[in-house]
Every structure is written in C-alpha cells, then in structure tokens.
Amino acid sequence: MLNYNKFNKSVLFICLSLTGGLSFAADSDDPIRQRIQADQTIRQQQRDSALEKQIQPDVNVNLGQEQNKISAQQLQYLRSNSETPCFEIKKILLEGEEAHQFISDFNVITTGKNNIIGRCLGVNGLNQALDLVQNKIIANGYVTTRVLLPQQNIASGTVRVRVIPGRVDQIKFAEGTSKRAHLWNALPMKSGELLNIRDMEQGLENFKRVPTVEADFKIQPAEQKKESGYSDVVLAWQQAKPYRLHLGIDDSGSEATGKYQGTATLSLDHVLTLNDLFYISYNHDLGGGNSGKHGTDGFYASYTIPFDYWLFSTSYSRSNYLQTVAGSSETYQYSGKSELINADLSRVIYRDAHRKTALGFGGWYRESQNYINDVEIEVQRRKTAGWKATLDHVEYFSNATLNGNVTYKRGTGWLNAMRAPEEDFGEAYTHVGILQANASLQVPFKVGQQNLQYLAEWRTQHSNQPLTPQDRFSIGNRYTVRGFDGEQTLLADNGFLVRNELSGSIMNKPHSWYAGIDYGEVGGKTAHYPNPLPGTSLLGAVIGLRGQIAPLRLNYDAFVGAPLKKPDHFETDDYTTGFSVNWTY
C-alpha cells in the first residue's frame, strides 16, 4: 500500500518548489508518485493488450496434407535387393516442365537409408521410391504436383521420372458470395503459378483474421484449361455482419482510481473490404475504491490490414487518471495522462506443415504528464520514442501448439523525445535497449471422458541499464502473477514470470473450470537502488470458472486467488477475487 505520510510531505515540497519557480532534478522527484504513474500506465497497457487478444485473436491455419502411406515393411522391401527381376539403378533423369524446381525433393531416395542408387530394383521398388518423393513434394506444399514413371526400359540403369507440376488456373469465389469479398491483398497466389498449400493457408489466415468472416478453399479440376496439372481454387467466403459491439465490466481497477471498470468497444470488420480490421474502445471507472474524488478513463483504437505475407498494424491509446490524497491540513488531487502510438510491419518469412516464422519492425511514441491540483509537475513529463524488431514463431506438434516471440526495443531521440531527468544521476535511461521474450504452450488432452487443457506461459525482460518506471517489468496482478490484489506490485528493470494453468470443460458445455499456479521474479539496479523493493519474487495461485451463456451473448470469468509466497513487507489481501462479464453483439 502507499505510504501516504511520505507522499503528502513530498507533494507539499514540490508544490512549494513550483511556486518558487525552481526546477528539480530526478532525486527531488518522489519515487512513490513515479510508481503511481507507472502503475496506472502499465495497468492500462495490460488492459489494452487483453482487449486486443479478445477482439483480434491470433489465427493459425494448418491444413495438413494427405500423403501416400508407406509401411515399415515396404521401406524394408525398398532397402533390400529381393525383387526379381531387378536392375541396378545408376541414374535418375527428371523430365517435364519445372522439373528442376523439385530436384531437392529427390534427395530422399538418392541419399541416406533410402538411397536407391546402386541398388537392384524392379517396378514395385521404384514405385515405392517415388511414393517417398511424392510425400516429400506434398510436405513442401505442392499438393497437386505429381511424379510418375513413364513407359521405359530400365535395364540400362537410367530411370526417367516425369514431374507434372500442379498449377493454378482460375481463382474464384463460390457462387453467391457477397461482392464485399476481395482477394487481391489476401491471397498470395496468381493464375499460372505453381499451386502451394502454404499460400492457401496464408490466405485463409488473412481472411479469418477478421473474426466475423468464415472462409474455406476447395481445389477442383480446371474448367477452362485442359492441360494436365491445372486446378481451380474456389473460395467459400461468408461474413456474418460487418461490425461487432462489446460491452464489458470487471473489477481490474485499483482502489485509488476506481475498482470497477466499464468498457465499450466497436469493431468494424472488413471495413474497407480489404480484409482489414478496425476497432475503437473506451473504458471508464464505474466506482468503487477509496473515498474522495478519483477516476480513470482510456481510449484505444487499432487498425490492421494484410498484404499477402505482410501485415501492417497501428494503434493509438490515451488514458487519464485522478486520485485524491488527504493530507494533514489539505486534500491533494494527483492526476496524469498518457498517450501511446504504435506502428508495426511484419512478414511471414517461412512456413511449412509444422511451423511458421515471421519477422517484424516497428516504432512507437509515448508521452505522459502528471499534475498536482492541476499544476503540472514538469520534472515528471515524459516523451519517448524508438524502434523495435520482432521475431514470431509458431510450432505445431501432433497434439500441442507452441507460440514464441522475441522483441528488441531501443529508445531514440526521434520526434523530439526527451531524456529522462534521472539520467543525470545514473538512475534511469530511456535511450537504451530492452530485450523482451514470451512463449506459450497449449496441450489439450483427455483423462477418460474429461477434456482437459494445460497452458503454460513464460515472459521475460532484460536491460543492461536501469529503466524509467513505465518501461520496467511488473508482477503481482491478474495479468501477471495471479493471486495478488494488484494494489501493490513489484516493478524493476528485469524480470520473468511463469504461469501454469490446467482447465477442463464442465459436462461438455461451454463452461470450464481452471486452476493455476504462477511465479515471477524481478531484478536489476532499480530493484535495489535508490529505493529498494521489499523483495523480488512472488508465488500465487488461482482457481476460477469461465465460459459462455450463448442465449444472453455473455462471456464471463470469475476467480479467487491467494498469495503463496511474498516478501514480508509486501502488502496484499490474504485472498483476492475477481470477475469480468462481456456482452457481444
């Protein structure tokens, strides 16, 4: 909890100083007020991030491909020389247009255990070898490309293999599709190109990123071109409606600025008919918390548009807060406002049947001011800007999905960004690098007839230099280490957290229970200087219920948590409860 006596003295000191026209350095700036402002900024960013995941969930499409089944006995037969009649294979000669593009796929039968060069094979053995090649081609996404053995005499040892490339002829929508559907910026394939299922997966992701859109592909024999290998790609596209309205209420706020929070969000899906997504959101406190005048509100807007394997997104957020602190002879109102602008451009650089990798680059600009009784505390004014590079990866396993992200951020002097006053004393820096990483693992499984899921999340941050409070790593609330009321958090330059959650459906209904244990640590210079934290680690637990009430269009989440381990002087309730209810139209 906040030390209000120290806070009041510092408030009075700065007010008198401002009246005298003095300018103060970082060590005159009360760290409690800095943490109040940082807590509000970080809390709003966490709310915005949670909202973005709800409004614009990640979409990963993995179509899978049907391959020729080859048994262990067939492989053993292929590796033996038992077929009669058989001929020693000396060379493989590829025939057909674009055959050179598939040379590497034949390595599966020219190297390693399945190498057929120098072996004595008959027709059956050669066909099994070509099944291996065919599977390799399909695994690389060329699902309509075929390899076959033309009529020939293989007694010479030279085997001719014909490659029939699978190409795209027409790309069209199914009959009756709305005229609002557009392909040009969503599907990275053109008529006449080799048909690759990876391009279709990317296209489906671009379509389905808009939550109100359902889309699917069919590959059909070409209607116009009669040459072998050509196919038509037919897209079924349907949009339920071009907008969504979300209304939500939760108790994620703080006692100082309003415990209960309400949110209204309007989403315009496929707004420019470019498979784009735009939404705006406004949140405001609904009461609860400490006595006295207080409150918080925020505005968030986001726009996302794909271009084949590229994705551009930008967002803007603004937030304000106000809290009242009663002094010995006067009541003080402490308030602040902040703005954040982000812009990001990313590209999928690799994808196959088991994984996907994307690289991104972006920039940001952030500005904040703080006030006491409507008088700005100029020493707390912040203007920061910088760039960031990201690496995203998704790995698909047979029954699990692993998501990972690494981000490197660096502050700069762009857009008239200001140095932090703390830099004069070596206490904090803004023009430094910050390395952030996170990963999540989802594993669904069954125990008897019970559907269960294990979810593990890991996040970390590291910087070689001390950071200003807004850039530090925070733990101790429902968005980080659960089981704590969030009124006090641990905030430092570096840190990591691990969240473990087991959930299960209730009677196969759209309701589920969940239980979690979370752990987090913080560290770095600011954990110990100039104002040491009461400790550096937290361990908490949570149990809850979440689900949908479809007739009422409601989603809900309710939980109770408790701290399992905390520093001695870290103040939090013995147990904490929380809820959120969202109505969607």
XYZ file of C-alpha atoms in Angstrom:
585
model
C 0.000 0.000 0.000
C 1.083 3.592 -0.495
C 2.891 5.448 2.295
C 0.592 8.455 2.394
C 2.550 10.432 5.015
C 5.661 10.385 2.873
C 3.525 11.129 -0.162
C 1.903 14.191 1.436
C 5.216 15.677 2.528
C 6.649 15.229 -0.948
C 3.557 16.721 -2.565
C 3.808 19.799 -0.328
C 7.526 20.112 -1.013
C 7.067 20.066 -4.793
C 4.111 22.448 -4.661
C 6.174 24.984 -2.679
C 9.083 24.499 -5.041
C 6.937 25.058 -8.101
C 5.559 28.232 -6.521
C 9.106 29.474 -6.073
C 9.830 28.866 -9.752
C 12.504 26.202 -9.102
C 13.394 23.349 -11.445
C 14.047 19.984 -9.771
C 16.304 17.082 -10.695
C 15.337 13.432 -10.535
C 16.360 12.915 -6.938
C 13.854 15.569 -5.843
C 11.066 13.605 -7.518
C 9.194 11.358 -5.065
C 9.511 7.691 -6.177
C 6.053 6.889 -4.801
C 4.442 9.301 -7.263
C 6.563 7.845 -10.056
C 5.294 4.380 -9.224
C 1.691 5.583 -9.048
C 2.004 6.998 -12.557
C 3.860 3.910 -13.804
C 1.280 1.597 -12.235
C -1.573 3.388 -13.996
C 0.280 3.372 -17.327
C 1.229 -0.303 -17.111
C -2.241 -1.295 -15.893
C -3.840 0.471 -18.882
C -1.403 -1.173 -21.304
C -2.248 -4.575 -19.817
C -5.954 -3.864 -20.225
C -5.410 -2.802 -23.850
C -3.376 -5.950 -24.547
C -6.058 -8.194 -23.025
C -8.727 -6.406 -25.068
C -6.722 -6.852 -28.274
C -6.470 -10.610 -27.677
C -10.223 -10.735 -27.173
C -11.184 -8.578 -30.167
C -8.461 -9.789 -32.528
C -7.344 -13.297 -31.513
C -4.360 -14.928 -33.181
C -5.245 -17.042 -36.210
C -3.110 -20.004 -37.232
C -4.223 -22.180 -40.141
C -2.629 -25.565 -40.754
C -4.483 -27.505 -43.436
C -2.412 -30.680 -43.333
C -1.934 -32.879 -46.368
C -2.858 -36.425 -47.196
C 0.227 -38.419 -48.132
C 0.788 -41.864 -49.534
C 1.045 -44.326 -46.665
C 4.255 -46.330 -46.670
C 4.579 -49.114 -44.136
C 7.752 -50.185 -42.385
C 7.586 -53.451 -44.341
C 7.502 -51.517 -47.616
C 10.518 -49.456 -46.586
C 12.358 -52.629 -45.646
C 11.430 -54.098 -49.012
C 12.698 -50.952 -50.739
C 16.013 -51.153 -48.890
C 16.504 -54.818 -49.802
C 17.506 -56.199 -53.188
C 14.981 -59.059 -53.117
C 12.762 -58.102 -56.067
C 13.005 -60.131 -59.249
C 13.515 -59.218 -61.944
C 15.548 -56.212 -60.809
C 18.004 -53.817 -62.397
C 20.817 -51.808 -60.887
C 19.808 -48.140 -60.679
C 22.624 -45.889 -61.867
C 20.949 -42.572 -62.601
C 17.616 -40.748 -62.254
C 16.637 -38.422 -65.092
C 13.871 -35.878 -64.468
C 11.510 -34.887 -67.265
C 8.842 -32.239 -67.525
C 8.334 -28.514 -67.234
C 9.572 -27.040 -63.939
C 11.102 -30.414 -63.019
C 14.276 -28.642 -61.910
C 12.346 -26.982 -59.058
C 11.841 -30.375 -57.439
C 15.377 -31.763 -57.713
C 15.972 -31.402 -53.975
C 12.887 -33.499 -53.205
C 14.562 -36.493 -54.851
C 17.309 -36.407 -52.214
C 15.004 -38.576 -50.129
C 15.819 -41.502 -52.474
C 19.363 -40.560 -53.500
C 20.870 -40.129 -50.018
C 20.615 -41.848 -46.653
C 18.966 -45.164 -45.829
C 16.543 -44.992 -48.761
C 19.218 -44.297 -51.386
C 18.320 -46.360 -54.452
C 21.442 -45.512 -56.492
C 23.479 -48.687 -56.878
C 20.635 -50.927 -55.736
C 18.797 -53.526 -57.739
C 15.132 -52.596 -58.019
C 12.133 -53.623 -60.043
C 8.956 -51.756 -60.883
C 7.422 -52.218 -57.418
C 10.544 -50.924 -55.698
C 10.702 -47.907 -57.988
C 7.044 -47.062 -57.335
C 7.632 -47.221 -53.581
C 10.641 -44.943 -54.019
C 8.509 -42.460 -55.939
C 5.925 -42.558 -53.137
C 8.651 -41.209 -50.854
C 9.378 -38.420 -53.335
C 5.675 -37.684 -53.746
C 5.250 -37.383 -49.984
C 8.204 -35.014 -49.812
C 6.693 -32.793 -52.508
C 3.328 -32.794 -50.737
C 5.002 -31.984 -47.416
C 6.527 -28.932 -49.105
C 3.031 -27.772 -50.013
C 2.814 -28.731 -53.699
C -0.233 -30.923 -53.213
C -1.268 -31.114 -56.882
C 2.200 -31.796 -58.316
C 2.685 -35.431 -59.305
C 5.617 -37.712 -60.136
C 5.249 -40.890 -62.194
C 7.187 -43.461 -64.169
C 6.565 -43.293 -67.934
C 6.885 -46.445 -70.015
C 10.586 -47.220 -70.415
C 13.266 -49.853 -70.361
C 15.231 -49.563 -67.113
C 17.704 -52.287 -67.994
C 20.265 -49.581 -68.829
C 20.166 -48.348 -65.212
C 18.785 -44.922 -66.136
C 15.338 -44.221 -64.706
C 13.242 -41.489 -66.279
C 10.799 -39.798 -63.890
C 8.170 -37.417 -65.181
C 7.215 -34.440 -62.988
C 3.794 -32.958 -63.690
C 3.709 -29.574 -61.932
C 0.431 -28.619 -60.298
C -0.576 -25.129 -61.390
C -3.337 -22.665 -60.599
C -5.781 -21.820 -63.358
C -8.744 -19.833 -62.038
C -9.026 -18.332 -58.572
C -12.639 -17.512 -57.892
C -15.292 -17.215 -55.243
C -18.074 -19.748 -54.932
C -21.405 -18.806 -56.472
C -23.495 -16.485 -54.332
C -20.539 -14.945 -52.499
C -21.037 -11.338 -51.407
C -19.482 -8.639 -53.578
C -17.736 -7.360 -50.447
C -15.304 -10.272 -50.684
C -11.925 -9.389 -52.201
C -8.869 -11.497 -52.938
C -6.165 -9.185 -54.172
C -4.453 -8.328 -50.883
C -5.248 -11.572 -49.042
C -4.215 -14.469 -51.268
C -0.526 -14.731 -52.273
C -1.069 -16.808 -55.412
C -1.833 -15.989 -59.023
C -3.139 -17.818 -62.038
C -0.416 -19.790 -63.791
C 1.761 -20.200 -60.688
C 2.604 -23.472 -59.001
C -0.114 -24.358 -56.519
C 1.253 -24.446 -52.978
C -0.924 -25.161 -49.970
C 1.196 -22.760 -47.883
C -0.113 -19.849 -49.969
C -3.652 -21.037 -49.321
C -3.003 -21.279 -45.579
C -1.699 -17.721 -45.578
C -4.748 -16.547 -47.500
C -7.105 -18.243 -45.063
C -5.317 -16.604 -42.144
C -5.733 -13.218 -43.802
C -9.452 -13.859 -44.274
C -10.082 -15.391 -40.849
C -8.173 -12.688 -39.005
C -11.471 -10.823 -39.335
C -13.489 -12.618 -36.611
C -16.883 -12.305 -38.330
C -15.621 -13.995 -41.506
C -15.721 -17.714 -42.277
C -13.650 -18.884 -45.235
C -12.528 -22.133 -46.818
C -10.891 -23.326 -50.044
C -11.587 -26.130 -52.449
C -9.212 -27.358 -55.140
C -11.121 -28.528 -58.212
C -10.139 -29.730 -61.691
C -9.674 -26.781 -64.032
C -12.776 -25.881 -66.027
C -11.030 -23.944 -68.800
C -7.514 -25.318 -69.165
C -7.466 -28.969 -70.057
C -3.720 -29.481 -69.761
C -2.617 -31.919 -67.123
C -1.788 -30.429 -63.720
C -4.055 -27.360 -63.746
C -6.613 -26.792 -60.974
C -9.127 -24.142 -59.996
C -9.092 -22.691 -56.491
C -12.619 -21.941 -55.285
C -13.106 -19.863 -52.150
C -16.185 -20.027 -49.950
C -16.389 -16.699 -48.067
C -19.120 -15.539 -45.731
C -19.369 -12.664 -43.266
C -21.977 -12.703 -40.511
C -22.034 -8.914 -40.168
C -19.533 -6.093 -40.723
C -19.494 -4.869 -37.132
C -19.371 -6.052 -33.518
C -20.278 -4.320 -30.282
C -18.708 -5.343 -26.981
C -19.770 -4.089 -23.563
C -17.813 -5.240 -20.550
C -17.491 -4.748 -16.823
C -14.793 -6.008 -14.473
C -13.013 -5.216 -11.232
C -9.493 -4.857 -12.624
C -9.078 -1.248 -11.491
C -7.284 -0.001 -8.395
C -8.695 1.250 -5.110
C -7.026 4.616 -5.735
C -8.651 5.345 -9.112
C -11.770 3.150 -9.264
C -12.077 -0.578 -8.691
C -14.851 -1.285 -11.194
C -14.194 -0.623 -14.858
C -16.573 -0.500 -17.794
C -15.557 -0.910 -21.433
C -17.382 -0.280 -24.710
C -15.815 -1.462 -27.967
C -16.988 -1.059 -31.551
C -15.324 -3.238 -34.187
C -15.687 -2.605 -37.910
C -14.716 -5.820 -39.672
C -13.594 -5.811 -43.303
C -14.376 -2.105 -43.151
C -12.647 -1.157 -46.439
C -13.400 -4.595 -47.952
C -9.645 -5.265 -47.752
C -9.820 -7.987 -45.092
C -8.938 -5.268 -42.620
C -9.992 -4.773 -39.027
C -10.644 -1.509 -37.205
C -11.871 -1.102 -33.666
C -12.182 1.628 -31.075
C -12.627 1.149 -27.359
C -13.409 3.399 -24.422
C -13.123 2.434 -20.774
C -14.138 4.360 -17.656
C -14.259 3.635 -13.952
C -17.675 2.714 -12.555
C -16.948 3.488 -8.933
C -15.597 1.501 -6.048
C -12.351 2.062 -4.224
C -11.138 4.774 -1.888
C -13.207 7.774 -0.821
C -12.616 11.162 -2.369
C -12.612 12.262 -5.978
C -10.958 9.695 -8.200
C -11.342 8.024 -11.554
C -9.752 6.687 -14.689
C -10.633 6.504 -18.363
C -8.960 5.339 -21.523
C -9.385 5.319 -25.281
C -7.871 2.764 -27.645
C -8.004 2.478 -31.444
C -6.413 -0.146 -33.682
C -6.249 -0.862 -37.421
C -4.817 -3.949 -39.137
C -4.554 -4.809 -42.839
C -2.819 -7.733 -44.612
C -0.933 -7.753 -47.917
C -0.211 -11.365 -48.872
C 2.538 -12.438 -46.455
C 2.764 -8.932 -44.975
C 0.745 -7.475 -42.111
C 0.553 -3.817 -41.133
C -0.941 -2.702 -37.838
C -1.124 0.558 -35.969
C -2.703 1.596 -32.689
C -3.291 4.667 -30.559
C -4.112 4.763 -26.864
C -4.819 7.565 -24.421
C -5.521 7.289 -20.708
C -6.210 9.605 -17.768
C -6.410 9.034 -14.049
C -7.201 11.037 -10.925
C -6.822 10.230 -7.251
C -7.315 12.185 -4.055
C -4.886 12.070 -1.141
C -5.899 13.580 2.198
C -3.088 15.481 3.907
C -2.930 16.768 7.478
C -4.391 20.154 6.554
C -5.286 19.930 2.871
C -6.560 17.463 0.298
C -4.432 16.972 -2.801
C -5.534 15.730 -6.197
C -2.915 13.833 -8.140
C -3.673 13.201 -11.812
C -1.971 12.224 -15.010
C -2.448 11.479 -18.674
C -0.520 9.452 -21.216
C -0.582 8.702 -24.939
C 0.998 5.857 -26.882
C 1.255 5.363 -30.659
C 2.477 2.109 -32.215
C 3.063 1.094 -35.833
C 4.280 -2.349 -36.929
C 5.010 -4.119 -40.202
C 5.683 -7.865 -40.238
C 6.205 -10.573 -42.831
C 5.897 -14.340 -42.697
C 9.326 -15.465 -43.899
C 8.829 -19.224 -43.586
C 6.021 -21.697 -43.134
C 5.575 -25.406 -43.612
C 3.240 -28.072 -42.263
C 4.778 -27.879 -38.779
C 5.866 -24.280 -38.161
C 5.612 -20.619 -39.112
C 8.092 -17.774 -38.618
C 7.613 -14.022 -39.070
C 9.903 -11.010 -38.803
C 8.694 -7.534 -37.950
C 9.837 -3.972 -37.488
C 8.046 -1.067 -35.887
C 8.195 2.141 -33.947
C 6.465 3.863 -31.062
C 5.945 7.255 -29.482
C 4.828 7.787 -25.885
C 4.061 10.967 -23.958
C 2.868 11.494 -20.384
C 2.264 14.352 -17.936
C 1.411 14.432 -14.230
C -0.294 17.100 -12.143
C -0.866 18.095 -8.536
C -4.049 20.151 -8.104
C -3.983 20.793 -11.889
C -0.401 22.149 -11.779
C 1.931 20.121 -13.980
C 4.975 18.520 -12.369
C 7.370 19.273 -15.202
C 10.103 17.015 -13.848
C 7.732 14.066 -14.466
C 6.946 14.975 -18.079
C 7.963 12.161 -20.426
C 8.397 11.974 -24.201
C 9.937 8.783 -25.514
C 10.201 7.239 -28.958
C 12.057 4.377 -30.544
C 12.105 1.353 -32.809
C 11.622 -2.361 -32.283
C 12.404 -5.578 -34.130
C 10.372 -8.739 -33.556
C 10.644 -12.441 -34.306
C 7.476 -14.548 -34.006
C 7.367 -18.315 -34.271
C 4.618 -20.950 -34.097
C 5.424 -24.653 -33.825
C 2.715 -27.268 -34.417
C 3.007 -30.652 -32.740
C 0.650 -33.590 -33.102
C -1.364 -32.530 -30.047
C 0.132 -29.207 -28.948
C 0.950 -25.707 -30.179
C 3.941 -23.617 -29.126
C 3.954 -19.847 -29.707
C 7.033 -17.704 -29.151
C 8.046 -14.081 -29.598
C 11.288 -12.151 -29.153
C 11.312 -8.337 -29.293
C 14.221 -5.936 -29.112
C 13.249 -2.326 -28.370
C 15.524 0.694 -28.366
C 14.713 4.234 -27.361
C 15.909 7.092 -29.568
C 15.692 10.863 -29.844
C 13.129 10.681 -32.651
C 10.123 13.017 -32.664
C 11.718 15.374 -30.118
C 11.881 12.639 -27.494
C 13.204 13.869 -24.155
C 15.940 12.442 -21.988
C 14.736 11.360 -18.556
C 15.847 13.685 -15.722
C 17.058 10.581 -13.868
C 19.810 10.158 -16.469
C 21.810 12.974 -14.834
C 22.177 10.778 -11.756
C 22.503 7.402 -13.496
C 19.200 6.245 -12.003
C 17.264 5.552 -15.233
C 17.672 5.830 -19.007
C 15.341 5.998 -21.994
C 17.752 5.675 -24.967
C 18.669 2.067 -24.164
C 17.894 -1.397 -25.470
C 15.283 -3.690 -23.913
C 15.046 -7.390 -24.788
C 11.645 -8.989 -24.250
C 10.503 -12.543 -24.916
C 7.409 -14.610 -24.299
C 6.219 -18.111 -25.088
C 3.075 -20.159 -24.575
C 2.411 -23.885 -24.859
C -1.105 -25.294 -25.277
C -1.605 -29.026 -24.763
C -5.152 -30.435 -24.964
C -5.602 -33.987 -23.670
C -8.177 -36.380 -22.251
C -8.482 -38.278 -18.994
C -11.271 -40.762 -19.506
C -14.141 -38.746 -20.948
C -12.905 -35.443 -19.495
C -11.468 -32.905 -21.941
C -8.547 -31.083 -20.326
C -6.002 -28.495 -21.413
C -2.662 -27.446 -19.998
C -1.480 -23.909 -20.738
C 2.000 -22.683 -19.853
C 3.081 -19.065 -20.357
C 6.521 -17.549 -19.923
C 7.542 -13.885 -20.184
C 10.824 -12.130 -19.560
C 12.522 -8.762 -19.954
C 16.158 -7.723 -19.705
C 18.069 -4.455 -19.981
C 21.680 -3.685 -19.158
C 20.746 -0.197 -17.943
C 18.228 0.999 -15.321
C 14.881 1.967 -16.854
C 12.233 4.575 -16.153
C 9.206 3.150 -14.277
C 6.988 2.971 -17.391
C 9.454 0.588 -19.083
C 10.045 -1.728 -16.140
C 8.814 -5.293 -15.676
C 5.842 -5.608 -13.324
C 4.419 -8.601 -11.423
C 1.597 -9.027 -8.928
C -1.864 -8.784 -10.540
C -4.353 -10.751 -12.655
C -2.395 -10.064 -15.851
C 0.954 -11.315 -14.482
C 1.340 -13.386 -11.301
C -2.189 -14.180 -10.158
C -3.267 -14.497 -6.537
C -2.483 -10.861 -5.660
C -4.892 -7.930 -5.481
C -2.739 -5.668 -7.697
C -2.769 -2.724 -5.291
C 0.968 -3.136 -4.847
C 3.272 -4.648 -7.466
C 6.957 -5.416 -7.800
C 8.470 -3.214 -10.506
C 12.078 -3.394 -11.746
C 14.249 -3.309 -14.883
C 14.472 -7.059 -15.449
C 12.232 -9.961 -14.651
C 10.440 -13.102 -15.688
C 7.234 -14.919 -14.861
C 5.774 -18.370 -15.458
C 2.032 -19.062 -15.493
C 0.754 -22.646 -15.315
C -2.913 -23.416 -15.843
C -4.967 -26.597 -16.038
C -8.536 -26.311 -17.305
C -11.362 -28.667 -18.099
C -14.808 -28.494 -19.645
C -17.895 -28.945 -17.470
C -20.253 -31.624 -18.809
C -19.173 -30.796 -22.387
C -20.858 -27.410 -22.056
C -19.307 -24.018 -22.995
C -18.141 -23.621 -19.402
C -14.846 -24.657 -17.876
C -13.015 -24.633 -14.579
C -9.376 -23.670 -14.305
C -6.638 -23.719 -11.695
C -3.263 -22.055 -11.918
C -0.002 -21.505 -10.097
C 2.164 -18.548 -11.151
C 5.651 -17.444 -10.205
C 7.598 -14.290 -11.029
C 10.837 -12.510 -10.187
C 12.204 -9.034 -10.815
C 15.740 -7.720 -10.635
C 18.200 -5.151 -11.898
C 19.587 -1.957 -10.431
C 16.238 -0.321 -9.665
C 15.198 -3.304 -7.544
C 17.849 -2.265 -5.004
C 18.638 1.424 -5.673
C 17.704 4.162 -4.935
C 14.534 2.767 -3.308
C 14.902 -0.960 -2.569
C 11.908 -3.190 -3.147
C 10.600 -5.245 -0.191
C 11.554 -8.370 -2.139
C 11.989 -9.682 -5.650
C 9.714 -12.731 -6.080
C 6.039 -13.675 -5.884
C 4.225 -17.014 -5.972
C 0.449 -17.149 -6.275
C -2.440 -19.480 -7.043
C -5.862 -19.071 -8.607
C -8.990 -21.133 -9.288
C -11.905 -19.976 -11.386
C -14.738 -20.511 -13.838
C -15.074 -19.110 -17.331
C -17.460 -19.694 -20.160
C -20.315 -18.506 -22.349
C -24.038 -18.043 -21.865
C -24.992 -18.158 -25.526
C -28.674 -17.083 -25.299
C -27.601 -13.901 -23.495
C -24.490 -13.354 -25.653
C -22.406 -13.249 -22.468
C -18.858 -14.336 -21.713
C -17.785 -14.479 -18.096
C -14.753 -15.160 -15.942
C -14.754 -15.342 -12.137
C -11.867 -16.369 -9.921
C -10.453 -16.438 -6.424
C -6.726 -16.368 -5.767
C -4.266 -16.248 -2.913
C -0.581 -15.465 -2.446
C 1.584 -18.491 -1.682
C 4.860 -16.641 -1.210
C 5.638 -12.941 -0.959
C 8.112 -10.552 0.711
C 7.393 -9.764 4.375
C 6.544 -6.107 3.772
C 4.654 -6.615 0.511
C 1.049 -5.710 1.332
C -1.761 -7.652 -0.320
C -5.011 -9.293 0.766
C -4.941 -12.835 2.135
C -7.115 -13.787 -0.804
C -8.427 -11.875 -3.778
C -11.460 -12.285 -6.015
C -12.118 -11.002 -9.476
C -14.606 -11.118 -12.312
C -15.277 -9.938 -15.833
C -18.502 -10.058 -17.840
C -18.687 -9.209 -21.543
C -21.710 -8.870 -23.773
C -21.204 -9.147 -27.528
C -23.492 -8.301 -30.382
